[in-house]
Amino acid sequence: MQQDSSVSKYSGKKHVKFSDEALALAHKIMKRYPEGKQKSAILPILHIAQAEFEGWLSVETMDYVATLLKIQSIEVYEVASFYSMFNLKPVGKCVIEVCRTGPCWLMGAEDLVRFIEKKLGIKEGQTTPDGMFTLKTVECLASCGTAPMMQIGETYHENLTFEKCGAVLDEYKNKGEQVSHWRKERIKHHSDIHR
Amino acid sequence: MGKQLLINDLDKDGIATLAGYKTHGGYTALEKALKMKPEEVVEEVKKSGLRGRGGAGFPTGMKWSFIAKPPGVPRYLVCNADESEPGTFKDRYLMQRKPHILVEGMIISSFALGANTSYIYIRGEMMFQYHILEKAIQEAYDAGLLGKNILGSGYDLDLYVHCGAGAYICGEETGLIESLEGKRGNPRIKPPFPAIKGAWGCPTVVNNVETLAAVVPIINMTGDEYAKIGIGKSTGTKLISASGHINKPGVYEIELGVPVEEFIYSDKYCGGIRNGKKLKAVVAGGSSVPILPTELILKTAKGEPRLMSYESLSDGGFVTGTMMGSGGFIAMDEDTSIVKNLWNFTRFYHHESCGQCSPCREGTGWMEKILHKFIEGHAETKDIDLLWDIQGKIEGKTICPLGEAAAWPVAAAIRHFRPEFEEYVKKGRSMIDVKHYYRINNLQPA
Ligand SMILES: Cc1cc2nc3c(=O)[nH]c(=O)nc-3n(C[C@H](O)[C@H](O)[C@H](O)COP(=O)(O)O)c2cc1C
Ligand code: SF4
Ligand code: FES
């Protein structure tokens, strides 16, 4: 059977495409590596892809990144599944990443996770029914002196108490926006960086 | 507080910008270095006695002199800004507040190594700092400090920042290189070492953020002067990330050789233990180094005061000593369960093992499971011996040191705190009920 190249051969869904700004940024990043080694740009480009497509990497998204980098799809799947920041399943608009490692744990990270679970009515790893929050626990985020802490998008929320954490979550909920590690504004305004 | 060379001027206006950094003496070391020969720069770093600040403490000047120089093959300098060793947060602190010291250090070091393209590999979670570095690099390009013919010297350098995406193992230098090449961060079998065959098969040096930043004061003050700071072979200053149950957690720049007791209890540093509690144990150099009980961290087995230096911290080997590591200083008070803390660390190593070597992949998993048995209250005495046996079978049998980093904490916890494991076996629970948040904040659990 003839393959339709505008359709993913795995899911049969239509291929996705970056915005013009994201595409320009991806090409700029690819030039940072030696000739012929553009695969090196895969991690930054997958971050951009998560920002572009609702915070997670679908098979279609990964296939698209493979065509951008001129590599096999399997090479993208292999990498995407290795790194903990990439979500391979749909997530909430706002992914809460609570540090659970030693120093944060000594300062009450475990209790903080229980607090968030209770507040949102979900367990670690789950997404709220309204699609607003996904709760993840992650390993040390290099912020142990301001423990306990959590990351949402690029922002670290530090020295958390239950009250502070609750207020932060309410704020995100009120805004209701999608938050990604590589902020969307940074994709739009990347032209201040020339190389 | 002793001498400070890296974070002494963080309160100065605009120090995070090129203009502010220059007003306070920034980029004078670069001007000086570009008038020297590359070998002379390497020589200064050798004389300084600077040792790698990423964890292994290898002499930097010596590492630089190993780089292969086949004609016509590019060489690379890669800065390791992956900072993921639990308890360590100094690099993030420095890059956020004074990014230009890293940029300047990288230009000087690249010049010394003859690299014309260099990268800063920053962990993906530090996306905020990634963009701070992007901006600093752009400022440096605009001012002629990067690019072609830097400051009229004829030396060309392109510097790029590259982000990871969440994997502790990418801090290991060959895992980092694999990741930079766009692959899974699986460490490589050595030899060949990166200095011979690194990024894209070319000679590569990987150095920690703090190491490269320290090159700036070394060039400014000369290697000989830098070597006068500190104690013995532990020259210069070191950033210590202090966390856990102390009154004043944070990043401190110490002159190497400060007594540990002073570091913990003096108001200049940690300010003592929170809530008037007693200190129980310290992990002095990031989660991978052996834990020590209070008696042994304050004094060596010979009864001498222990100092914050490479030699003094490792005095007594692993039987009664520990390691400087990355300088991640984690203090635990009397109410901490050593067994549960160990389970937490072991879970970390199991989660972060890349899975290439069976002793590491399986061993970390077994150790986590057995430790979980203790916490759940079904452990038996023979499980203590089993843990001991497993950790001993990981050490020295893996591709990279993550295996050892997982084994050492287990060995040290059993060595120094065996009665706590036995208590768990006997009573089926800890001597201490862990509800850290409530305890620290003097609250009653709801
Ligand atoms: C599992 C593992 C993780 C490591 N993580 C880091 C890290 O996050 N940052 C770092 O600078 N070095 C890390 N290292 C040490 C590096 O392999 C390497 O020794 C260091 O970057 C060399 O730089 P230096 O000589 O300037 O210290 C790690 C090593 C191992 C085995
Ligand atoms: S020791 Fe562990 S982390 Fe290192 S290469 Fe082997 S399996 Fe991977
Ligand atoms: S342990 Fe949580 S940031 Fe380091």
XYZ file of C-alpha atoms and ligand atoms in Angstrom:
684
model
C 0.000 0.000 0.000
C 1.173 3.516 -0.795
C 2.246 5.446 2.347
C 0.773 8.915 2.699
C 3.665 10.995 4.015
C 1.401 13.595 5.608
C 0.080 10.916 7.937
C 1.940 9.087 10.725
C 2.603 5.488 9.803
C 2.047 4.470 13.443
C -1.078 6.277 14.526
C -2.570 7.242 11.185
C -2.945 10.778 12.529
C -2.048 13.861 10.576
C 1.510 15.153 11.045
C 2.065 18.104 13.302
C 4.071 21.215 12.483
C 5.999 23.836 14.486
C 4.984 27.501 14.465
C 7.218 29.691 12.281
C 9.044 31.066 15.311
C 9.692 27.620 16.736
C 10.918 26.386 13.380
C 13.311 29.321 13.000
C 14.604 28.735 16.528
C 15.090 25.011 15.856
C 17.135 25.768 12.754
C 19.242 28.284 14.651
C 19.981 25.679 17.334
C 20.908 23.009 14.780
C 23.671 25.268 13.442
C 25.389 25.230 16.816
C 26.835 21.759 16.266
C 29.493 20.589 13.821
C 28.529 19.983 10.209
C 26.496 16.800 9.874
C 25.952 16.477 13.647
C 22.573 18.212 13.781
C 21.190 15.277 15.784
C 22.915 16.925 18.739
C 20.096 19.478 18.761
C 17.543 16.841 19.725
C 17.165 17.703 23.422
C 16.572 21.441 22.997
C 14.239 20.746 20.074
C 12.209 18.220 22.051
C 11.830 20.832 24.797
C 10.543 23.271 22.210
C 8.209 20.587 20.886
C 6.740 20.027 24.360
C 6.099 23.743 24.620
C 4.476 23.787 21.195
C 2.256 20.754 21.683
C 0.500 20.803 25.074
C 3.423 19.757 27.216
C 3.963 16.232 25.926
C 5.481 14.319 23.025
C 3.129 12.271 20.888
C 4.373 9.798 18.300
C 3.416 12.326 15.610
C 5.435 15.033 17.344
C 8.462 12.762 17.619
C 8.144 11.735 13.971
C 8.071 15.405 13.046
C 11.216 16.104 15.085
C 12.879 13.176 13.294
C 12.180 14.733 9.901
C 13.479 18.088 11.127
C 16.727 16.496 12.266
C 16.870 14.154 9.272
C 17.148 11.077 11.484
C 15.061 7.918 11.982
C 11.991 8.145 14.202
C 13.357 5.381 16.413
C 16.330 7.592 17.286
C 13.919 10.175 18.644
C 11.823 7.646 20.598
C 14.973 6.198 22.091
C 16.120 9.569 23.369
C 12.716 10.885 24.442
C 12.119 7.817 26.601
C 15.457 8.171 28.405
C 15.024 11.663 29.834
C 12.648 12.305 32.715
C 11.553 15.776 31.584
C 9.826 14.426 28.498
C 6.238 13.339 28.941
C 5.195 10.575 26.584
C 1.565 10.730 27.650
C -0.798 13.699 27.810
C -0.375 15.864 30.925
C -2.244 18.676 32.599
C -1.667 22.289 31.586
C 0.525 22.637 34.585
C 2.931 19.890 35.619
C 3.896 20.146 39.275
C 7.331 18.634 39.848
C 8.032 18.207 43.542
C 11.576 17.344 44.549
C 11.581 14.177 46.641
C 15.316 13.600 47.193
C 17.332 13.538 50.461
C 17.748 17.174 51.446
C 14.190 18.131 50.421
C 12.884 14.986 52.075
C 14.661 15.994 55.318
C 12.721 19.239 55.158
C 9.337 17.645 54.609
C 8.968 16.940 50.891
C 7.024 13.744 51.580
C 4.481 15.614 53.662
C 4.281 18.286 50.981
C 3.417 15.700 48.334
C 0.664 14.331 50.599
C -0.629 17.884 51.034
C -0.810 18.481 47.279
C -2.454 15.103 46.705
C -5.119 15.989 49.239
C -5.617 19.485 47.890
C -5.980 18.364 44.272
C -7.675 15.058 44.993
C -5.195 13.082 42.900
C -2.258 10.771 43.560
C 1.310 11.219 42.433
C 1.497 10.598 38.677
C -2.152 11.514 38.057
C -3.861 14.448 36.353
C -6.834 16.364 37.766
C -10.126 15.669 35.953
C -10.259 19.292 34.705
C -6.892 18.762 32.990
C -5.259 21.588 34.944
C -2.596 19.813 37.020
C -0.389 16.740 36.782
C 1.546 15.834 39.920
C 5.021 14.372 39.463
C 7.817 13.769 41.937
C 11.326 14.324 40.648
C 14.889 13.958 41.868
C 17.068 16.743 43.319
C 16.650 19.996 41.397
C 19.763 21.713 42.792
C 17.792 23.873 45.154
C 18.335 21.927 48.360
C 19.174 25.032 50.419
C 15.637 26.324 49.915
C 13.861 23.037 50.595
C 11.188 21.876 50.290
C 10.619 23.026 46.745
C 8.822 22.305 43.502
C 9.232 23.319 39.889
C 6.432 24.444 37.606
C 7.567 25.308 34.102
C 10.888 27.103 34.410
C 10.009 28.526 37.827
C 11.284 27.138 41.107
C 8.957 27.639 44.065
C 11.173 27.426 47.108
C 11.006 27.340 50.917
C 7.497 25.968 50.629
C 5.015 25.704 53.432
C 1.588 24.155 52.948
C 0.045 27.640 52.813
C 2.569 28.964 50.313
C 2.275 25.912 48.120
C -1.518 26.083 48.180
C -1.476 29.762 47.221
C 0.932 29.091 44.329
C -1.303 26.346 42.953
C -4.399 28.563 43.245
C -2.610 31.218 41.242
C -1.821 28.834 38.397
C -5.377 27.580 38.456
C -6.751 31.107 38.199
C -4.530 31.866 35.222
C -5.474 28.560 33.634
C -2.638 28.743 31.108
C -0.407 25.999 29.793
C 3.032 26.211 31.381
C 6.088 24.620 29.769
C 9.747 24.370 30.740
C 10.775 26.297 27.638
C 8.387 29.208 27.970
C 6.322 30.098 24.925
C 7.328 33.763 25.140
C 10.928 32.686 24.878
C 10.137 30.893 21.645
C 8.372 33.954 20.258
C 11.128 36.378 21.222
C 14.157 34.284 20.449
C 15.376 36.809 17.892
C 17.462 38.696 20.534
C 19.779 35.692 20.452
C 21.629 35.659 17.149
C 23.483 32.415 17.398
C 35.133 34.560 56.481
C 38.481 33.952 54.847
C 39.190 34.816 51.279
C 36.393 34.880 48.718
C 37.085 34.937 45.013
C 33.896 33.833 43.291
C 30.876 35.188 45.126
C 32.429 38.105 46.976
C 30.681 40.736 44.853
C 27.212 39.305 44.270
C 25.613 42.301 45.994
C 27.109 44.713 43.456
C 24.666 46.449 41.130
C 24.188 44.748 37.802
C 26.844 42.086 38.397
C 24.732 39.689 36.307
C 25.130 41.946 33.250
C 28.220 42.494 31.143
C 28.399 46.195 32.044
C 28.116 45.538 35.781
C 30.552 42.644 35.673
C 33.095 44.791 33.807
C 32.723 47.695 36.240
C 33.782 45.319 39.008
C 36.880 44.050 37.258
C 35.323 41.540 34.886
C 37.171 40.397 31.741
C 40.557 41.726 32.901
C 41.739 38.128 33.278
C 40.753 37.474 29.677
C 42.740 40.478 28.448
C 45.715 39.243 30.421
C 45.389 35.649 29.210
C 45.128 36.572 25.553
C 48.546 38.265 25.833
C 50.037 35.017 27.156
C 50.792 31.815 25.258
C 48.198 29.041 25.729
C 50.858 26.854 27.427
C 51.558 29.657 29.878
C 47.895 29.751 30.858
C 47.963 25.987 31.447
C 51.138 26.486 33.513
C 49.437 29.089 35.751
C 46.537 26.715 36.374
C 48.992 23.935 37.212
C 50.809 26.199 39.661
C 47.531 27.193 41.309
C 46.954 23.605 42.408
C 43.286 23.945 41.354
C 41.411 20.653 41.629
C 38.203 19.808 39.797
C 35.189 21.081 41.710
C 32.727 18.651 40.108
C 33.352 15.817 42.525
C 36.480 13.860 41.684
C 38.983 16.591 42.623
C 41.371 15.814 39.779
C 44.078 18.493 39.240
C 42.771 20.742 36.462
C 46.111 21.808 34.970
C 47.167 18.179 34.649
C 43.872 17.238 32.985
C 44.377 20.029 30.469
C 47.880 18.869 29.632
C 46.514 15.417 28.659
C 44.449 16.728 25.760
C 45.543 15.219 22.453
C 46.494 17.658 19.706
C 46.355 15.817 16.402
C 46.744 18.364 13.579
C 43.586 19.451 11.792
C 41.242 17.918 14.397
C 39.076 20.306 16.425
C 39.252 20.211 20.218
C 36.351 20.979 22.510
C 35.861 22.323 25.994
C 32.553 21.344 27.558
C 31.396 22.864 30.808
C 29.572 20.447 33.065
C 26.603 22.419 34.403
C 24.485 19.325 34.908
C 24.581 19.769 38.701
C 22.352 16.917 39.852
C 24.234 15.377 42.764
C 21.718 15.538 45.619
C 22.755 18.246 48.048
C 24.608 20.338 45.479
C 23.322 23.701 44.269
C 26.362 25.971 44.014
C 26.712 25.977 40.210
C 23.119 27.035 39.699
C 23.607 29.762 42.302
C 26.731 31.095 40.599
C 25.398 30.934 37.019
C 22.216 32.736 37.945
C 23.907 35.579 39.767
C 27.208 35.969 37.924
C 26.975 34.252 34.532
C 29.869 36.241 33.083
C 32.428 34.694 35.409
C 31.637 31.357 33.752
C 31.709 32.872 30.254
C 35.060 34.557 30.975
C 36.482 31.379 32.518
C 35.361 29.403 29.485
C 36.981 31.774 27.007
C 40.287 31.680 28.890
C 40.182 27.899 29.298
C 39.207 27.315 25.655
C 42.135 29.516 24.622
C 44.466 27.499 26.843
C 43.250 24.245 25.283
C 43.185 25.538 21.721
C 39.442 24.964 21.376
C 37.536 27.124 18.906
C 34.083 25.831 19.803
C 32.913 25.235 23.346
C 29.663 24.246 25.007
C 28.013 24.702 28.352
C 25.908 21.600 29.083
C 23.272 22.744 31.571
C 20.657 20.410 32.976
C 17.244 20.896 31.387
C 15.504 21.680 34.667
C 17.592 24.833 34.899
C 15.823 26.364 31.931
C 15.729 29.737 33.670
C 19.519 29.752 34.039
C 19.857 28.437 30.474
C 18.329 31.663 29.221
C 20.458 33.768 31.573
C 23.523 32.167 29.999
C 22.154 32.675 26.473
C 21.822 36.357 27.245
C 25.279 36.640 28.782
C 26.818 34.889 25.773
C 24.997 37.221 23.400
C 26.294 40.233 25.348
C 29.818 38.844 25.085
C 29.476 38.352 21.313
C 28.172 41.912 20.924
C 31.194 43.236 22.839
C 33.727 41.304 20.745
C 34.554 38.932 23.613
C 33.373 35.951 21.588
C 33.403 35.222 17.884
C 36.210 36.016 15.496
C 39.457 37.671 16.552
C 38.603 38.184 20.225
C 39.887 41.569 21.462
C 42.177 41.734 18.436
C 44.163 38.692 19.566
C 43.566 36.604 16.451
C 41.869 33.932 18.624
C 38.383 32.763 17.544
C 35.837 31.108 19.802
C 32.191 30.176 19.490
C 30.459 29.407 22.765
C 27.050 27.757 22.951
C 24.771 26.650 25.705
C 23.120 23.245 25.400
C 20.360 21.895 27.642
C 19.806 18.405 28.969
C 16.420 16.967 29.814
C 16.524 15.284 33.198
C 19.055 12.509 33.860
C 21.612 12.498 36.680
C 23.866 10.216 34.676
C 24.494 13.004 32.148
C 26.693 14.595 34.829
C 29.187 11.765 34.348
C 31.520 13.167 31.728
C 31.122 10.509 29.047
C 27.363 10.296 29.644
C 27.372 14.051 29.195
C 29.225 13.780 25.893
C 26.796 11.134 24.612
C 23.933 13.413 25.596
C 25.564 16.391 23.875
C 25.722 14.257 20.748
C 21.961 13.806 20.957
C 21.848 10.294 22.371
C 20.814 8.569 25.581
C 23.231 9.499 28.341
C 24.893 6.086 28.590
C 28.470 6.443 29.893
C 31.244 5.112 27.677
C 33.807 2.490 28.526
C 37.176 4.141 29.207
C 39.769 4.240 27.744
C 39.678 6.031 25.408
C 39.338 9.015 27.699
C 37.592 12.164 26.452
C 40.947 13.959 26.250
C 41.755 11.590 23.364
C 38.297 10.793 21.985
C 35.449 12.883 23.338
C 32.663 14.851 21.693
C 32.088 13.692 18.086
C 35.254 11.619 18.395
C 37.471 14.662 18.984
C 39.713 15.504 21.969
C 37.517 17.043 24.668
C 37.942 18.402 28.164
C 34.969 18.409 30.530
C 35.149 20.700 33.542
C 32.728 21.744 36.230
C 31.241 25.273 36.344
C 33.073 26.221 39.527
C 36.388 24.900 38.197
C 36.139 27.084 35.089
C 35.022 30.097 37.105
C 38.062 29.681 39.389
C 40.356 30.079 36.385
C 39.404 33.780 36.324
C 40.858 34.733 39.741
C 43.823 32.412 39.088
C 44.819 34.352 35.980
C 44.141 37.663 37.698
C 46.216 36.923 40.786
C 48.676 34.334 39.312
C 48.765 30.644 40.112
C 51.370 31.063 42.823
C 49.238 33.541 44.755
C 46.142 31.320 44.427
C 48.118 28.372 45.779
C 48.822 30.342 48.977
C 45.109 30.312 49.796
C 43.773 27.199 51.473
C 45.693 24.424 53.145
C 48.266 21.967 51.750
C 47.131 20.419 48.492
C 43.653 21.863 48.968
C 44.353 25.233 47.446
C 41.994 28.120 46.930
C 38.370 28.546 47.848
C 35.435 26.183 47.455
C 31.727 26.753 47.173
C 29.877 24.639 49.711
C 26.149 23.984 49.324
C 24.790 23.599 52.845
C 21.386 22.004 53.387
C 19.386 19.916 55.815
C 18.597 20.664 59.446
C 20.753 23.771 59.860
C 19.739 27.295 60.747
C 21.232 28.956 57.681
C 21.182 26.755 54.590
C 22.768 28.262 51.481
C 25.917 28.546 49.382
C 29.090 29.529 51.237
C 32.470 30.226 49.726
C 35.056 28.957 52.174
C 38.792 29.106 52.172
C 39.703 25.403 52.124
C 40.794 24.299 55.580
C 38.009 25.785 57.728
C 37.287 23.400 60.636
C 34.060 21.446 60.073
C 32.913 22.383 63.576
C 33.261 26.071 62.778
C 31.448 25.562 59.476
C 28.471 23.930 61.176
C 28.153 26.040 64.292
C 29.511 29.481 63.446
C 27.026 32.198 62.513
C 29.233 33.062 59.559
C 28.206 29.743 58.019
C 25.465 27.243 58.885
C 24.631 28.803 62.247
C 24.095 25.521 64.101
C 21.263 22.987 64.090
C 17.621 24.033 63.779
C 15.216 24.126 66.691
C 18.038 23.618 69.202
C 18.411 19.982 68.165
C 21.611 17.960 68.248
C 23.515 16.996 65.115
C 23.323 13.288 64.322
C 25.142 12.824 61.026
C 26.540 14.636 58.019
C 26.875 13.730 54.354
C 29.716 16.077 53.546
C 30.138 16.007 49.769
C 26.865 15.238 48.013
C 24.727 12.106 48.397
C 27.394 9.783 46.946
C 29.953 10.154 49.728
C 29.926 8.109 52.949
C 27.766 9.444 55.769
C 29.579 10.153 59.051
C 28.202 10.362 62.576
C 28.794 13.613 64.492
C 31.879 12.358 66.359
C 33.672 11.440 63.141
C 32.706 14.475 61.112
C 33.904 16.892 63.812
C 37.069 14.955 64.639
C 39.121 12.381 62.774
C 39.651 8.933 64.290
C 42.988 10.249 65.592
C 41.088 12.906 67.509
C 42.284 15.835 65.406
C 39.762 18.466 64.354
C 38.436 17.634 60.895
C 38.831 20.393 58.331
C 36.935 21.258 55.173
C 39.710 20.144 52.827
C 40.164 17.242 50.412
C 42.750 15.550 52.640
C 41.155 16.042 56.011
C 37.679 14.935 54.927
C 39.114 11.734 53.498
C 41.354 11.097 56.504
C 40.716 7.544 57.699
C 39.621 6.320 54.273
C 36.137 4.926 54.128
C 36.431 3.301 57.529
C 36.332 6.542 59.489
C 36.447 9.237 56.816
C 34.500 10.507 53.826
C 35.157 12.754 50.791
C 34.951 16.373 49.694
C 32.951 15.324 46.594
C 30.974 18.169 45.087
C 30.784 20.075 48.367
C 27.128 19.249 49.017
C 27.011 19.397 52.811
C 23.841 17.775 54.196
C 23.287 17.930 57.959
C 20.822 15.664 59.788
C 19.526 16.241 63.295
C 18.979 13.711 66.083
C 15.421 12.923 64.919
C 16.480 11.686 61.477
C 16.072 8.042 60.582
C 19.310 7.009 58.896
C 17.660 3.911 57.407
C 14.832 5.839 55.816
C 17.217 8.483 54.535
C 19.318 5.724 53.007
C 16.254 4.242 51.343
C 15.558 7.672 49.833
C 19.101 7.957 48.453
C 19.054 4.393 47.160
C 15.769 5.005 45.375
C 17.523 7.945 43.702
C 20.389 5.792 42.416
C 18.044 3.065 41.253
C 15.960 5.650 39.406
C 19.049 7.223 37.827
C 21.004 4.089 36.874
C 21.280 4.085 33.085
C 20.938 0.297 33.081
C 23.996 -0.687 31.065
C 25.752 -2.705 33.792
C 23.942 -5.476 35.640
C 25.597 -4.910 39.043
C 24.392 -1.295 39.032
C 21.005 -1.778 37.375
C 20.014 -4.822 39.459
C 22.018 -4.034 42.585
C 20.486 -0.590 43.094
C 17.031 -2.076 42.619
C 17.629 -4.878 45.102
C 19.047 -2.487 47.667
C 16.051 -0.189 47.303
C 13.667 -3.121 47.736
C 15.459 -4.464 50.797
C 15.573 -1.028 52.396
C 11.884 -0.666 51.719
C 11.373 -3.915 53.604
C 12.985 -2.309 56.642
C 10.672 0.661 56.460
C 7.622 -1.524 56.004
C 8.690 -3.470 59.044
C 9.354 -6.923 57.547
C 13.149 -6.925 57.477
C 15.194 -9.662 59.115
C 18.719 -9.531 60.514
C 20.055 -11.357 57.482
C 18.842 -8.486 55.297
C 21.487 -6.252 56.853
C 24.142 -8.731 55.744
C 22.518 -9.072 52.354
C 22.673 -5.301 51.850
C 26.314 -5.353 52.835
C 26.971 -8.167 50.405
C 25.220 -6.497 47.465
C 26.942 -3.148 47.889
C 30.310 -4.923 47.971
C 29.519 -6.614 44.685
C 28.819 -3.372 42.834
C 31.997 -1.503 43.688
C 34.621 -1.673 40.953
C 32.470 -3.758 38.600
C 30.736 -1.106 36.537
C 31.366 1.155 33.550
C 30.992 4.397 35.458
C 31.215 5.430 39.113
C 27.437 5.700 39.619
C 27.488 2.115 40.831
C 29.988 3.002 43.534
C 28.141 6.191 44.337
C 25.147 3.995 45.142
C 27.161 1.428 47.085
C 29.199 3.734 49.337
C 26.266 5.347 51.172
C 24.869 1.886 51.969
C 28.214 0.634 53.267
C 28.757 3.734 55.397
C 25.260 3.704 56.890
C 25.653 0.067 57.968
C 29.191 0.652 59.196
C 28.307 3.591 61.414
C 24.636 3.049 62.223
C 24.106 -0.727 62.338
C 22.110 -0.562 65.607
C 19.480 1.493 63.805
C 19.005 -1.247 61.231
C 18.773 -3.807 64.035
C 16.204 -1.686 65.815
C 14.068 -1.700 62.690
C 14.318 -5.476 62.524
C 13.410 -5.890 66.181
C 10.559 -3.434 66.437
C 9.354 -3.452 62.853
C 9.556 0.317 62.776
C 11.988 3.148 63.162
C 13.222 4.557 66.427
C 11.958 7.754 64.893
C 8.689 8.415 63.169
C 9.419 10.527 60.129
C 7.094 13.440 59.686
C 9.693 16.013 58.808
C 7.479 18.864 57.786
C 5.371 18.786 60.901
C 8.394 18.386 63.122
C 10.365 21.211 61.566
C 7.435 23.577 61.659
C 6.387 22.490 65.159
C 2.970 21.368 63.944
C 0.713 18.476 64.823
C 0.002 16.178 61.868
C -3.572 16.710 60.689
C 27.096 9.740 38.215
C 27.968 10.957 38.141
C 27.395 12.223 38.134
C 28.188 13.353 38.033
N 27.574 14.570 38.036
C 28.340 15.682 37.898
C 27.730 16.963 37.847
O 26.513 17.099 37.928
N 28.521 18.053 37.694
C 29.887 17.931 37.584
O 30.548 18.937 37.423
N 30.481 16.734 37.629
C 29.753 15.612 37.787
N 30.367 14.385 37.801
C 31.839 14.329 37.640
C 32.206 14.352 36.162
O 32.223 13.042 35.662
C 33.585 14.952 35.919
O 34.485 14.316 36.761
C 33.661 16.434 36.160
O 32.693 17.119 35.427
C 35.031 16.913 35.767
O 35.143 18.291 36.009
P 36.157 18.864 37.099
O 37.470 18.173 36.891
O 36.209 20.302 36.804
O 35.567 18.557 38.425
C 29.591 13.230 37.935
C 30.149 11.963 37.956
C 29.366 10.836 38.062
C 30.018 9.499 38.070
S 27.436 2.039 36.598
Fe 25.208 2.280 36.427
S 24.943 4.343 35.613
Fe 27.093 3.800 35.255
S 27.145 2.952 33.194
Fe 26.808 1.220 34.581
S 24.553 0.997 34.722
Fe 24.985 3.009 33.837
S 17.061 17.654 47.245
Fe 15.444 18.872 46.524
S 16.497 20.357 45.382
Fe 18.102 19.067 46.056
